[in-house]
Structure formats: structure tokens, C-alpha cells
One Martini backbone bead per residue (centre of mass of N, CA, C, O) as a GRO file, in nm:
protein
  472
    1UNK     BB    1  -4.309   9.924  -0.925
    2UNK     BB    2  -4.083   9.723  -1.027
    3UNK     BB    3  -3.804   9.626  -1.197
    4UNK     BB    4  -3.778   9.468  -1.434
    5UNK     BB    5  -3.594   9.297  -1.392
    6UNK     BB    6  -3.697   9.195  -1.097
    7UNK     BB    7  -3.923   9.045  -1.269
    8UNK     BB    8  -3.796   8.847  -1.410
    9UNK     BB    9  -3.634   8.685  -1.194
   10UNK     BB   10  -3.855   8.569  -1.031
   11UNK     BB   11  -4.006   8.420  -1.288
   12UNK     BB   12  -3.755   8.261  -1.315
   13UNK     BB   13  -3.748   8.126  -1.011
   14UNK     BB   14  -4.007   7.997  -1.018
   15UNK     BB   15  -4.020   7.802  -1.265
   16UNK     BB   16  -3.739   7.671  -1.130
   17UNK     BB   17  -3.877   7.539  -0.853
   18UNK     BB   18  -4.146   7.402  -1.011
   19UNK     BB   19  -3.969   7.194  -1.139
   20UNK     BB   20  -3.798   7.075  -0.897
   21UNK     BB   21  -4.078   6.999  -0.771
   22UNK     BB   22  -4.158   6.773  -0.988
   23UNK     BB   23  -3.922   6.606  -1.007
   24UNK     BB   24  -3.901   6.515  -0.708
   25UNK     BB   25  -4.166   6.381  -0.746
   26UNK     BB   26  -4.099   6.170  -0.965
   27UNK     BB   27  -3.849   6.031  -0.817
   28UNK     BB   28  -4.073   5.984  -0.553
   29UNK     BB   29  -4.255   5.782  -0.725
   30UNK     BB   30  -3.985   5.584  -0.830
   31UNK     BB   31  -3.860   5.469  -0.595
   32UNK     BB   32  -4.087   5.190  -0.577
   33UNK     BB   33  -3.984   5.064  -0.815
   34UNK     BB   34  -3.664   5.046  -0.850
   35UNK     BB   35  -3.616   4.888  -0.524
   36UNK     BB   36  -3.671   4.615  -0.570
   37UNK     BB   37  -3.433   4.543  -0.811
   38UNK     BB   38  -3.191   4.632  -0.630
   39UNK     BB   39  -3.267   4.420  -0.403
   40UNK     BB   40  -3.196   4.151  -0.619
   41UNK     BB   41  -2.919   4.264  -0.742
   42UNK     BB   42  -2.790   4.255  -0.473
   43UNK     BB   43  -2.789   3.981  -0.362
   44UNK     BB   44  -2.675   3.826  -0.621
   45UNK     BB   45  -2.425   3.952  -0.575
   46UNK     BB   46  -2.363   3.819  -0.294
   47UNK     BB   47  -2.396   3.522  -0.374
   48UNK     BB   48  -2.151   3.531  -0.572
   49UNK     BB   49  -1.907   3.613  -0.360
   50UNK     BB   50  -1.960   3.399  -0.132
   51UNK     BB   51  -1.867   3.168  -0.343
   52UNK     BB   52  -1.600   3.267  -0.407
   53UNK     BB   53  -1.505   3.268  -0.115
   54UNK     BB   54  -1.515   2.978  -0.029
   55UNK     BB   55  -1.373   2.830  -0.255
   56UNK     BB   56  -1.113   3.004  -0.171
   57UNK     BB   57  -1.098   2.944   0.121
   58UNK     BB   58  -1.104   2.584   0.056
   59UNK     BB   59  -0.823   2.602  -0.135
   60UNK     BB   60  -0.650   2.683   0.040
   61UNK     BB   61  -0.683   2.469   0.289
   62UNK     BB   62  -0.586   2.242   0.141
   63UNK     BB   63  -0.304   2.312   0.028
   64UNK     BB   64  -0.224   2.342   0.320
   65UNK     BB   65  -0.260   2.030   0.408
   66UNK     BB   66  -0.067   1.921   0.224
   67UNK     BB   67   0.177   2.081   0.313
   68UNK     BB   68   0.162   1.915   0.621
   69UNK     BB   69   0.085   1.593   0.452
   70UNK     BB   70  -0.165   1.571   0.349
   71UNK     BB   71  -0.380   1.384   0.162
   72UNK     BB   72  -0.541   1.254  -0.079
   73UNK     BB   73  -0.737   0.971  -0.187
   74UNK     BB   74  -0.643   0.736  -0.372
   75UNK     BB   75  -0.696   0.496  -0.563
   76UNK     BB   76  -0.638   0.257  -0.691
   77UNK     BB   77  -0.533   0.100  -0.956
   78UNK     BB   78  -0.615   0.007  -1.279
   79UNK     BB   79  -0.563  -0.293  -1.425
   80UNK     BB   80  -0.409  -0.131  -1.678
   81UNK     BB   81  -0.218  -0.053  -1.499
   82UNK     BB   82  -0.130  -0.284  -1.271
   83UNK     BB   83  -0.058  -0.560  -1.464
   84UNK     BB   84  -0.194  -0.830  -1.398
   85UNK     BB   85  -0.195  -1.014  -1.655
   86UNK     BB   86   0.134  -1.005  -1.686
   87UNK     BB   87   0.336  -1.270  -1.578
   88UNK     BB   88   0.622  -1.059  -1.543
   89UNK     BB   89   0.473  -0.774  -1.483
   90UNK     BB   90   0.419  -0.537  -1.168
   91UNK     BB   91   0.290  -0.260  -1.236
   92UNK     BB   92   0.263   0.091  -1.125
   93UNK     BB   93   0.233   0.368  -1.333
   94UNK     BB   94   0.233   0.692  -1.220
   95UNK     BB   95   0.230   0.656  -0.947
   96UNK     BB   96   0.174   0.758  -0.544
   97UNK     BB   97   0.071   0.606  -0.375
   98UNK     BB   98   0.144   0.643  -0.015
   99UNK     BB   99   0.335   0.896  -0.094
  100UNK     BB  100   0.461   1.200   0.001
  101UNK     BB  101   0.584   1.480  -0.167
  102UNK     BB  102   0.681   1.654   0.064
  103UNK     BB  103   0.894   1.398   0.167
  104UNK     BB  104   1.087   1.490  -0.107
  105UNK     BB  105   1.182   1.798  -0.068
  106UNK     BB  106   1.399   1.757   0.147
  107UNK     BB  107   1.694   1.819   0.155
  108UNK     BB  108   1.810   1.817  -0.142
  109UNK     BB  109   2.083   1.961  -0.159
  110UNK     BB  110   2.218   1.753  -0.011
  111UNK     BB  111   2.160   1.511  -0.149
  112UNK     BB  112   2.325   1.622  -0.390
  113UNK     BB  113   2.605   1.628  -0.226
  114UNK     BB  114   2.612   1.314  -0.199
  115UNK     BB  115   2.618   1.247  -0.471
  116UNK     BB  116   2.868   1.341  -0.552
  117UNK     BB  117   3.036   1.208  -0.362
  118UNK     BB  118   2.964   0.910  -0.457
  119UNK     BB  119   3.095   0.947  -0.728
  120UNK     BB  120   3.345   1.007  -0.670
  121UNK     BB  121   3.411   0.754  -0.528
  122UNK     BB  122   3.314   0.572  -0.756
  123UNK     BB  123   3.587   0.688  -0.941
  124UNK     BB  124   3.799   0.624  -0.696
  125UNK     BB  125   3.772   0.315  -0.598
  126UNK     BB  126   3.522   0.354  -0.312
  127UNK     BB  127   3.247   0.168  -0.231
  128UNK     BB  128   3.206   0.167   0.091
  129UNK     BB  129   3.183   0.523   0.082
  130UNK     BB  130   2.939   0.514  -0.178
  131UNK     BB  131   2.695   0.368  -0.047
  132UNK     BB  132   2.668   0.551   0.188
  133UNK     BB  133   2.620   0.815   0.035
  134UNK     BB  134   2.369   0.720  -0.142
  135UNK     BB  135   2.180   0.622   0.075
  136UNK     BB  136   2.168   0.913   0.227
  137UNK     BB  137   2.071   1.035  -0.107
  138UNK     BB  138   1.807   0.899  -0.060
  139UNK     BB  139   1.713   0.947   0.255
  140UNK     BB  140   1.652   1.272   0.162
  141UNK     BB  141   1.530   1.214  -0.136
  142UNK     BB  142   1.321   0.954  -0.218
  143UNK     BB  143   1.212   1.118  -0.537
  144UNK     BB  144   1.459   1.150  -0.670
  145UNK     BB  145   1.553   1.047  -0.966
  146UNK     BB  146   1.825   1.073  -1.024
  147UNK     BB  147   1.932   0.934  -0.783
  148UNK     BB  148   1.814   0.697  -0.814
  149UNK     BB  149   1.951   0.613  -1.091
  150UNK     BB  150   2.261   0.620  -0.966
  151UNK     BB  151   2.191   0.410  -0.777
  152UNK     BB  152   2.145   0.178  -0.964
  153UNK     BB  153   2.446   0.185  -1.123
  154UNK     BB  154   2.548   0.106  -0.834
  155UNK     BB  155   2.434  -0.174  -0.831
  156UNK     BB  156   2.486  -0.289  -1.111
  157UNK     BB  157   2.808  -0.262  -1.133
  158UNK     BB  158   2.928  -0.265  -0.832
  159UNK     BB  159   2.692  -0.515  -0.735
  160UNK     BB  160   2.530  -0.699  -0.928
  161UNK     BB  161   2.199  -0.585  -0.890
  162UNK     BB  162   1.984  -0.581  -1.078
  163UNK     BB  163   1.712  -0.618  -0.913
  164UNK     BB  164   1.737  -0.361  -0.756
  165UNK     BB  165   1.832  -0.126  -0.961
  166UNK     BB  166   1.530  -0.176  -1.110
  167UNK     BB  167   1.380  -0.046  -0.890
  168UNK     BB  168   1.516   0.225  -0.913
  169UNK     BB  169   1.427   0.298  -1.191
  170UNK     BB  170   1.152   0.279  -1.170
  171UNK     BB  171   1.122   0.490  -0.971
  172UNK     BB  172   1.212   0.709  -1.110
  173UNK     BB  173   0.948   0.705  -1.308
  174UNK     BB  174   0.718   0.752  -1.089
  175UNK     BB  175   0.849   1.079  -1.106
  176UNK     BB  176   0.966   1.022  -1.392
  177UNK     BB  177   0.882   0.926  -1.686
  178UNK     BB  178   1.125   1.112  -1.873
  179UNK     BB  179   1.357   0.963  -1.770
  180UNK     BB  180   1.630   0.870  -1.993
  181UNK     BB  181   1.812   0.688  -1.772
  182UNK     BB  182   1.572   0.507  -1.681
  183UNK     BB  183   1.491   0.409  -1.900
  184UNK     BB  184   1.691   0.258  -2.021
  185UNK     BB  185   1.772   0.096  -1.817
  186UNK     BB  186   1.534  -0.043  -1.755
  187UNK     BB  187   1.471  -0.198  -2.017
  188UNK     BB  188   1.780  -0.347  -2.005
  189UNK     BB  189   1.688  -0.509  -1.733
  190UNK     BB  190   1.384  -0.641  -1.748
  191UNK     BB  191   1.484  -0.935  -1.846
  192UNK     BB  192   1.626  -1.012  -1.583
  193UNK     BB  193   1.437  -0.993  -1.445
  194UNK     BB  194   1.224  -1.184  -1.531
  195UNK     BB  195   1.385  -1.443  -1.566
  196UNK     BB  196   1.429  -1.455  -1.236
  197UNK     BB  197   1.133  -1.493  -1.162
  198UNK     BB  198   1.071  -1.745  -1.317
  199UNK     BB  199   1.291  -1.942  -1.207
  200UNK     BB  200   1.173  -1.898  -0.901
  201UNK     BB  201   0.883  -2.027  -0.960
  202UNK     BB  202   0.999  -2.315  -1.050
  203UNK     BB  203   1.174  -2.342  -0.798
  204UNK     BB  204   0.896  -2.374  -0.612
  205UNK     BB  205   0.707  -2.579  -0.761
  206UNK     BB  206   0.905  -2.845  -0.739
  207UNK     BB  207   0.895  -2.807  -0.412
  208UNK     BB  208   0.626  -2.869  -0.438
  209UNK     BB  209   0.609  -3.118  -0.543
  210UNK     BB  210   0.795  -3.291  -0.386
  211UNK     BB  211   0.624  -3.253  -0.093
  212UNK     BB  212   0.340  -3.367  -0.227
  213UNK     BB  213   0.509  -3.659  -0.229
  214UNK     BB  214   0.451  -3.670   0.068
  215UNK     BB  215   0.284  -3.843   0.272
  216UNK     BB  216   0.033  -3.779   0.521
  217UNK     BB  217   0.183  -3.993   0.734
  218UNK     BB  218   0.462  -3.877   0.786
  219UNK     BB  219   0.562  -3.793   1.063
  220UNK     BB  220   0.765  -3.522   0.946
  221UNK     BB  221   0.514  -3.372   0.846
  222UNK     BB  222   0.322  -3.349   1.108
  223UNK     BB  223   0.545  -3.187   1.271
  224UNK     BB  224   0.602  -2.989   1.106
  225UNK     BB  225   0.291  -2.852   1.082
  226UNK     BB  226   0.280  -2.828   1.407
  227UNK     BB  227   0.505  -2.609   1.402
  228UNK     BB  228   0.395  -2.413   1.180
  229UNK     BB  229   0.149  -2.325   1.313
  230UNK     BB  230   0.240  -2.193   1.542
  231UNK     BB  231   0.438  -1.995   1.406
  232UNK     BB  232   0.252  -1.835   1.245
  233UNK     BB  233   0.102  -1.708   1.460
  234UNK     BB  234   0.365  -1.593   1.628
  235UNK     BB  235   0.457  -1.392   1.365
  236UNK     BB  236   0.162  -1.272   1.295
  237UNK     BB  237   0.181  -1.106   1.550
  238UNK     BB  238   0.416  -1.005   1.593
  239UNK     BB  239   0.391  -0.769   1.320
  240UNK     BB  240   0.173  -0.609   1.543
  241UNK     BB  241   0.299  -0.657   1.843
  242UNK     BB  242   0.339  -0.916   1.990
  243UNK     BB  243   0.549  -1.022   2.278
  244UNK     BB  244   0.466  -1.325   2.237
  245UNK     BB  245   0.629  -1.610   2.254
  246UNK     BB  246   0.657  -1.948   2.118
  247UNK     BB  247   0.557  -2.065   2.365
  248UNK     BB  248   0.334  -1.882   2.471
  249UNK     BB  249   0.180  -1.973   2.256
  250UNK     BB  250   0.151  -2.265   2.279
  251UNK     BB  251   0.014  -2.276   2.511
  252UNK     BB  252  -0.250  -2.090   2.461
  253UNK     BB  253  -0.371  -2.279   2.196
  254UNK     BB  254  -0.346  -2.547   2.375
  255UNK     BB  255  -0.429  -2.427   2.719
  256UNK     BB  256  -0.615  -2.157   2.774
  257UNK     BB  257  -0.401  -2.021   2.922
  258UNK     BB  258  -0.256  -1.808   3.103
  259UNK     BB  259   0.022  -1.524   3.093
  260UNK     BB  260   0.159  -1.363   3.288
  261UNK     BB  261   0.207  -1.000   3.205
  262UNK     BB  262   0.001  -1.030   2.989
  263UNK     BB  263  -0.233  -0.905   2.774
  264UNK     BB  264  -0.549  -0.968   2.667
  265UNK     BB  265  -0.506  -0.884   2.350
  266UNK     BB  266  -0.308  -1.081   2.323
  267UNK     BB  267  -0.446  -1.319   2.365
  268UNK     BB  268  -0.672  -1.252   2.169
  269UNK     BB  269  -0.485  -1.260   1.910
  270UNK     BB  270  -0.425  -1.559   1.920
  271UNK     BB  271  -0.728  -1.673   1.924
  272UNK     BB  272  -0.808  -1.511   1.669
  273UNK     BB  273  -0.624  -1.704   1.461
  274UNK     BB  274  -0.727  -1.979   1.539
  275UNK     BB  275  -0.955  -1.997   1.466
  276UNK     BB  276  -0.963  -1.883   1.138
  277UNK     BB  277  -0.768  -2.121   1.059
  278UNK     BB  278  -0.966  -2.358   1.137
  279UNK     BB  279  -1.166  -2.249   0.932
  280UNK     BB  280  -0.977  -2.281   0.681
  281UNK     BB  281  -0.910  -2.578   0.733
  282UNK     BB  282  -1.229  -2.663   0.729
  283UNK     BB  283  -1.355  -2.490   0.463
  284UNK     BB  284  -1.180  -2.367   0.226
  285UNK     BB  285  -0.941  -2.518   0.106
  286UNK     BB  286  -1.153  -2.766   0.001
  287UNK     BB  287  -1.305  -2.586  -0.202
  288UNK     BB  288  -1.496  -2.528  -0.425
  289UNK     BB  289  -1.495  -2.209  -0.594
  290UNK     BB  290  -1.523  -1.910  -0.492
  291UNK     BB  291  -1.487  -1.589  -0.346
  292UNK     BB  292  -1.624  -1.435  -0.096
  293UNK     BB  293  -1.727  -1.244   0.095
  294UNK     BB  294  -1.792  -1.353   0.347
  295UNK     BB  295  -1.515  -1.526   0.389
  296UNK     BB  296  -1.383  -1.244   0.470
  297UNK     BB  297  -1.562  -1.194   0.695
  298UNK     BB  298  -1.541  -1.468   0.872
  299UNK     BB  299  -1.243  -1.413   0.931
  300UNK     BB  300  -1.251  -1.154   1.077
  301UNK     BB  301  -1.408  -1.238   1.293
  302UNK     BB  302  -1.197  -1.401   1.420
  303UNK     BB  303  -1.027  -1.280   1.425
  304UNK     BB  304  -1.140  -0.995   1.613
  305UNK     BB  305  -1.370  -1.209   1.845
  306UNK     BB  306  -1.164  -1.098   2.127
  307UNK     BB  307  -1.096  -0.828   2.075
  308UNK     BB  308  -1.386  -0.727   1.896
  309UNK     BB  309  -1.685  -0.839   1.839
  310UNK     BB  310  -1.823  -0.594   1.692
  311UNK     BB  311  -1.615  -0.527   1.463
  312UNK     BB  312  -1.648  -0.856   1.367
  313UNK     BB  313  -1.713  -0.820   1.009
  314UNK     BB  314  -1.705  -0.505   0.977
  315UNK     BB  315  -1.674  -0.249   0.851
  316UNK     BB  316  -1.566   0.039   0.849
  317UNK     BB  317  -1.693   0.378   0.987
  318UNK     BB  318  -1.359   0.529   0.983
  319UNK     BB  319  -1.123   0.669   0.942
  320UNK     BB  320  -0.781   0.600   0.810
  321UNK     BB  321  -0.435   0.624   0.898
  322UNK     BB  322  -0.128   0.449   0.729
  323UNK     BB  323   0.066   0.623   0.743
  324UNK     BB  324   0.108   0.738   0.399
  325UNK     BB  325  -0.156   0.605   0.423
  326UNK     BB  326  -0.503   0.683   0.260
  327UNK     BB  327  -0.768   0.535   0.292
  328UNK     BB  328  -1.097   0.522   0.240
  329UNK     BB  329  -1.419   0.593   0.264
  330UNK     BB  330  -1.652   0.454   0.437
  331UNK     BB  331  -1.823   0.479   0.131
  332UNK     BB  332  -1.565   0.324  -0.035
  333UNK     BB  333  -1.567   0.005   0.079
  334UNK     BB  334  -1.842  -0.156  -0.085
  335UNK     BB  335  -1.704  -0.122  -0.384
  336UNK     BB  336  -1.393  -0.215  -0.342
  337UNK     BB  337  -1.491  -0.491  -0.288
  338UNK     BB  338  -1.658  -0.539  -0.530
  339UNK     BB  339  -1.443  -0.559  -0.699
  340UNK     BB  340  -1.229  -0.755  -0.550
  341UNK     BB  341  -1.430  -1.003  -0.591
  342UNK     BB  342  -1.390  -1.008  -0.884
  343UNK     BB  343  -1.091  -1.017  -0.919
  344UNK     BB  344  -1.044  -1.255  -0.766
  345UNK     BB  345  -1.266  -1.449  -0.966
  346UNK     BB  346  -1.094  -1.369  -1.253
  347UNK     BB  347  -0.971  -1.542  -1.462
  348UNK     BB  348  -0.709  -1.394  -1.509
  349UNK     BB  349  -0.594  -1.409  -1.183
  350UNK     BB  350  -0.626  -1.722  -1.177
  351UNK     BB  351  -0.404  -1.775  -1.412
  352UNK     BB  352  -0.195  -1.698  -1.244
  353UNK     BB  353   0.060  -1.721  -1.010
  354UNK     BB  354  -0.008  -1.813  -0.701
  355UNK     BB  355   0.200  -1.624  -0.588
  356UNK     BB  356   0.072  -1.377  -0.714
  357UNK     BB  357  -0.171  -1.385  -0.657
  358UNK     BB  358  -0.168  -1.364  -0.374
  359UNK     BB  359   0.010  -1.127  -0.305
  360UNK     BB  360  -0.203  -0.947  -0.421
  361UNK     BB  361  -0.444  -0.994  -0.272
  362UNK     BB  362  -0.285  -0.875  -0.009
  363UNK     BB  363  -0.274  -0.608  -0.112
  364UNK     BB  364  -0.526  -0.492  -0.171
  365UNK     BB  365  -0.656  -0.522   0.061
  366UNK     BB  366  -0.452  -0.361   0.245
  367UNK     BB  367  -0.566  -0.103   0.055
  368UNK     BB  368  -0.826  -0.093   0.143
  369UNK     BB  369  -0.878  -0.115   0.398
  370UNK     BB  370  -1.189  -0.221   0.573
  371UNK     BB  371  -1.088  -0.224   0.874
  372UNK     BB  372  -0.991  -0.109   1.194
  373UNK     BB  373  -0.908  -0.434   1.245
  374UNK     BB  374  -0.688  -0.703   1.086
  375UNK     BB  375  -0.585  -0.656   0.809
  376UNK     BB  376  -0.334  -0.816   0.807
  377UNK     BB  377  -0.419  -1.078   0.911
  378UNK     BB  378  -0.649  -1.126   0.663
  379UNK     BB  379  -0.433  -1.083   0.434
  380UNK     BB  380  -0.282  -1.362   0.498
  381UNK     BB  381  -0.519  -1.540   0.547
  382UNK     BB  382  -0.558  -1.528   0.217
  383UNK     BB  383  -0.305  -1.596   0.073
  384UNK     BB  384  -0.291  -1.886   0.236
  385UNK     BB  385  -0.554  -1.971   0.092
  386UNK     BB  386  -0.433  -1.997  -0.200
  387UNK     BB  387  -0.196  -2.151  -0.142
  388UNK     BB  388  -0.339  -2.416  -0.039
  389UNK     BB  389  -0.504  -2.442  -0.302
  390UNK     BB  390  -0.202  -2.474  -0.457
  391UNK     BB  391  -0.052  -2.671  -0.240
  392UNK     BB  392   0.099  -2.521  -0.043
  393UNK     BB  393   0.252  -2.370   0.220
  394UNK     BB  394   0.211  -2.146   0.435
  395UNK     BB  395   0.311  -1.851   0.489
  396UNK     BB  396   0.563  -1.740   0.659
  397UNK     BB  397   0.637  -1.372   0.824
  398UNK     BB  398   0.864  -1.267   0.985
  399UNK     BB  399   0.905  -1.059   1.197
  400UNK     BB  400   1.210  -0.957   1.131
  401UNK     BB  401   1.079  -0.869   0.845
  402UNK     BB  402   0.852  -0.617   0.889
  403UNK     BB  403   1.027  -0.380   0.740
  404UNK     BB  404   1.014  -0.496   0.518
  405UNK     BB  405   0.744  -0.571   0.426
  406UNK     BB  406   0.599  -0.274   0.483
  407UNK     BB  407   0.814  -0.162   0.269
  408UNK     BB  408   0.701  -0.279   0.012
  409UNK     BB  409   0.419  -0.189   0.027
  410UNK     BB  410   0.483   0.106  -0.034
  411UNK     BB  411   0.610   0.060  -0.308
  412UNK     BB  412   0.336  -0.024  -0.408
  413UNK     BB  413   0.224   0.264  -0.388
  414UNK     BB  414   0.439   0.397  -0.564
  415UNK     BB  415   0.397   0.177  -0.787
  416UNK     BB  416   0.595  -0.127  -0.699
  417UNK     BB  417   0.471  -0.429  -0.684
  418UNK     BB  418   0.720  -0.655  -0.729
  419UNK     BB  419   0.873  -0.663  -0.471
  420UNK     BB  420   0.607  -0.790  -0.288
  421UNK     BB  421   0.636  -1.027  -0.442
  422UNK     BB  422   0.902  -1.144  -0.410
  423UNK     BB  423   0.892  -1.169  -0.141
  424UNK     BB  424   0.643  -1.379  -0.097
  425UNK     BB  425   0.823  -1.601  -0.269
  426UNK     BB  426   1.071  -1.558  -0.042
  427UNK     BB  427   0.869  -1.744   0.174
  428UNK     BB  428   0.802  -1.914   0.050
  429UNK     BB  429   1.048  -2.109   0.016
  430UNK     BB  430   1.145  -2.123   0.235
  431UNK     BB  431   0.892  -2.283   0.370
  432UNK     BB  432   0.964  -2.517   0.215
  433UNK     BB  433   1.260  -2.596   0.283
  434UNK     BB  434   1.192  -2.645   0.569
  435UNK     BB  435   0.963  -2.907   0.500
  436UNK     BB  436   1.255  -3.055   0.312
  437UNK     BB  437   1.364  -3.071   0.546
  438UNK     BB  438   1.210  -3.224   0.771
  439UNK     BB  439   1.154  -3.405   0.570
  440UNK     BB  440   1.476  -3.547   0.561
  441UNK     BB  441   1.627  -3.757   0.639
  442UNK     BB  442   1.868  -3.574   0.809
  443UNK     BB  443   1.630  -3.571   1.013
  444UNK     BB  444   1.569  -3.512   1.383
  445UNK     BB  445   1.403  -3.241   1.352
  446UNK     BB  446   1.224  -2.970   1.375
  447UNK     BB  447   1.267  -2.678   1.252
  448UNK     BB  448   1.358  -2.358   1.340
  449UNK     BB  449   1.171  -2.110   1.230
  450UNK     BB  450   1.309  -1.847   1.402
  451UNK     BB  451   1.555  -1.860   1.247
  452UNK     BB  452   1.756  -1.616   1.111
  453UNK     BB  453   1.969  -1.763   0.927
  454UNK     BB  454   1.765  -1.908   0.755
  455UNK     BB  455   1.714  -1.605   0.586
  456UNK     BB  456   1.965  -1.443   0.517
  457UNK     BB  457   2.075  -1.682   0.365
  458UNK     BB  458   2.067  -1.788   0.036
  459UNK     BB  459   2.260  -2.035   0.054
  460UNK     BB  460   2.073  -2.203   0.177
  461UNK     BB  461   1.853  -2.310  -0.067
  462UNK     BB  462   1.735  -2.555  -0.196
  463UNK     BB  463   1.846  -2.775  -0.423
  464UNK     BB  464   1.708  -2.963  -0.717
  465UNK     BB  465   1.887  -3.251  -0.763
  466UNK     BB  466   1.822  -3.569  -0.855
  467UNK     BB  467   1.610  -3.597  -0.602
  468UNK     BB  468   1.879  -3.451  -0.414
  469UNK     BB  469   1.875  -3.285  -0.097
  470UNK     BB  470   2.050  -2.988  -0.053
  471UNK     BB  471   2.323  -2.754   0.068
  472UNK     BB  472   2.483  -2.496   0.020
   0.00000   0.00000   0.00000
């Protein structure tokens, strides 16, 4: 017999082993029941983590793209922001569309140093040096509100250029709406700018009325219209980079004979614009009624018909990039164009002054950029169609002024469309001046519309006083 303590130990060990075995059996029996819920929970957790990780990576990639200079397209501001119905102010407040802010943060320290030197030169009575330093500061930091505001004050007080000064005040408010100095300066100069624009538009209307009194069979007027037709084609395609000179452009339109040494596309651009202008003159100028989507597509079909017949009259199906402006994606084109047509035929838009109406129509269409190519030419033709319907001659935007033209379009994208409207108004007045000069009794020949001197000196503007045309 075993000792008592050994017997008790053996019995206790046997019971413990039996209990553990039963526990293991019970655990083994429960495992299949718990396995399925555990797998489901684990799958849900993995899915949630994967989703969060994907969003984080996408956001980080988008931020990296923005820092590299690309930005998401911002549609054109709504009518309440664009303020197009106000007869005097045409401003898009608080919009940075078309200007990449990443460009505005570079070289800020150097720009501020240049600003301080400019202010010092201004106080020292050295305006020539000051203006160069101001221009350098603006070039380095074109979005810095203090630099824009100080430069505006310099233009206003030292050069008496209130119009340009107001533009810089508005630009400063675009990037910092609560900038106290720019706000005060903008409000103070706003009335001067409004009055300037009113006077300019009244002067343009007077010249249009004077031109409309000249009989259509006037020989000088007929010669001027013919010359202006060739000039319009020459400058319009020239803005887009066409290298044909005026004589070559005229020869292609009149004879359809190719010019040696020039590309086929350059020939076709001239022929396409000629076809589009003839279509407008024959069908749209004298037509009563609204402007339709079909009208714009028909204009574009002729503009691009010789260069790219497949894309002519068709909305683009791919994304395009225009400098710092990223137009809407192809999926948004139809909706935006329908909204544009509604605005184009709205009572509020039609009630605007024709020059403002035409300029805004041009800007809105080129902002949407609905076509792969020919957007600028189509927009300028639409603008001139509106002007001709109102009794104005088609405006000629000189190829020599293409940099100003694109600069003002960029300013409109940045938030202030008034400089572009004012630029179109100046081009309208200059075109009227040339027609009046060509038909005056002192004229012996059709004006050379391509002469740069006629467009750089504002004193060449014809003043109408007591029904006498005088050149200042």
C-alpha cells in the first residue's frame, strides 16, 4: 500500500488532468462557432483601414500636385459675383481663378526688400528709380496685397494714373479682402474710375453715331471696310501666332494662291477665318432674334473647317490647359455652354452697353474654352458679331497688343474683369477713329491700320466737337 499522502496526490492529479481535458474538449468544441464571426469582424476592419489609407494617399497626392503648380478647375463665378448687370462696375470679388497661388509665394523676401527701397526712393523724390523698384517687387510677388496697394498709391499720387491705381487696389483686395489700406483706396477711387468709363462709352457712342450718318455708298467708307476686313483677318490670326504678313493675307483671301515658305495650317487659318466672317456678315449680323448654340458651333465649324474638319463645330472631348488657367473638363462643357447661352440672351445682359456686353461674351466663352482649338478666334468673332448688330464696326485687336490682351484676360481670371472690358472699349474707339479718319475730307487714302503709332499715343484719339473732326 502506498502512503496516504502519495495516494491523495495521485487522486488530485487525476482529477485535475480530467478537468483540463474536459476544458480542452469544450474549447475545441466552441472554436468552429467563434471562427466565422471573428473572420467577418477581421474583414470589416481590414476594409475600413484600407479605405482610410486610400483617402489619405489621395489627399496627399492632390496636395503634392497643387504644390507642384497644378490646381483644380474653379468654374466661372456666378452672376451675383460677376456683377455683370451693374452698368459701371464689372468685378469678380474674392476669386483667384486662373492664378496659381503657388507662384505668388516665391521670392517674397526679395520683393519686400525691393518695396522698401521703392518707398525710400519715393520719399527721396526719385520717382524714376522708385517705379522700377515697384515693378520689380510686383514681378516677384504679384499676389502680395501690401506691394500691390503701395504700388497703386504710387501710380495714383506720383503719376496721376487713377485708373491703373484702382486696378492694383482691387487686385490687392482679391488676395486679402480685409486689407484696410486697399479697401479705403479702392472705395475712394471707384467713382473716378466709373466716371472715366461712362465718359469713354459716351464718346464711343458719339463716334458710332457719326459713322452711321455716312452713306453706305460712300466710296471712302467702302474702301475702309474692305481694308478693315483684311486687317481683321491679319491681326486675328496673328494673335494666335500666324506669321503671314498683311500683303500675304490679302493675296490668300483674294486669289486663294498659296504663299511659298508658309505652312499649310497658316493658309488654312486665314481661309477658315474668312469663311467664318462671311458667314457672320451674311446670316447673323442682320438677323433678329436670340443667339443660339448652333450659331456659335457654326462659327467655330468654319474657323476650324480648313485646319481640322473633324473637330470643327464640335465640343472638345479632352482636358486642355491654357497657361495658368485650367478650363472645365469635357464632361462639364455642355452644361456650362447652356448656361452661357442663357446669359447671352438674358434681358439683363442685353440691357448692358453693347461694348461691355460684347467684351463679357468674349471673356465668358474663352474662359469656358469649349473647343480643342480656335477658342480665341471664335470668341473674338462672337464679340464682333454683337458689336456689329449694335452698329459698331468689327473691332481690330492688334497682334502687337497680344501680350496686353492675354494679360487682361488673366486679370479677369484673377478677379477683376474691368481692365479687359476697358481694353476692348479702347480697341473699339481706335477702330472707330480709323474709320472716321478714312472717311473725312482730309483723307486721301485708307488708313494703315497696322501702324503701331496709331495705337500707342492716346492723343491720336479723334475728338468730336461741333461736328468737326480734329486730331489732337
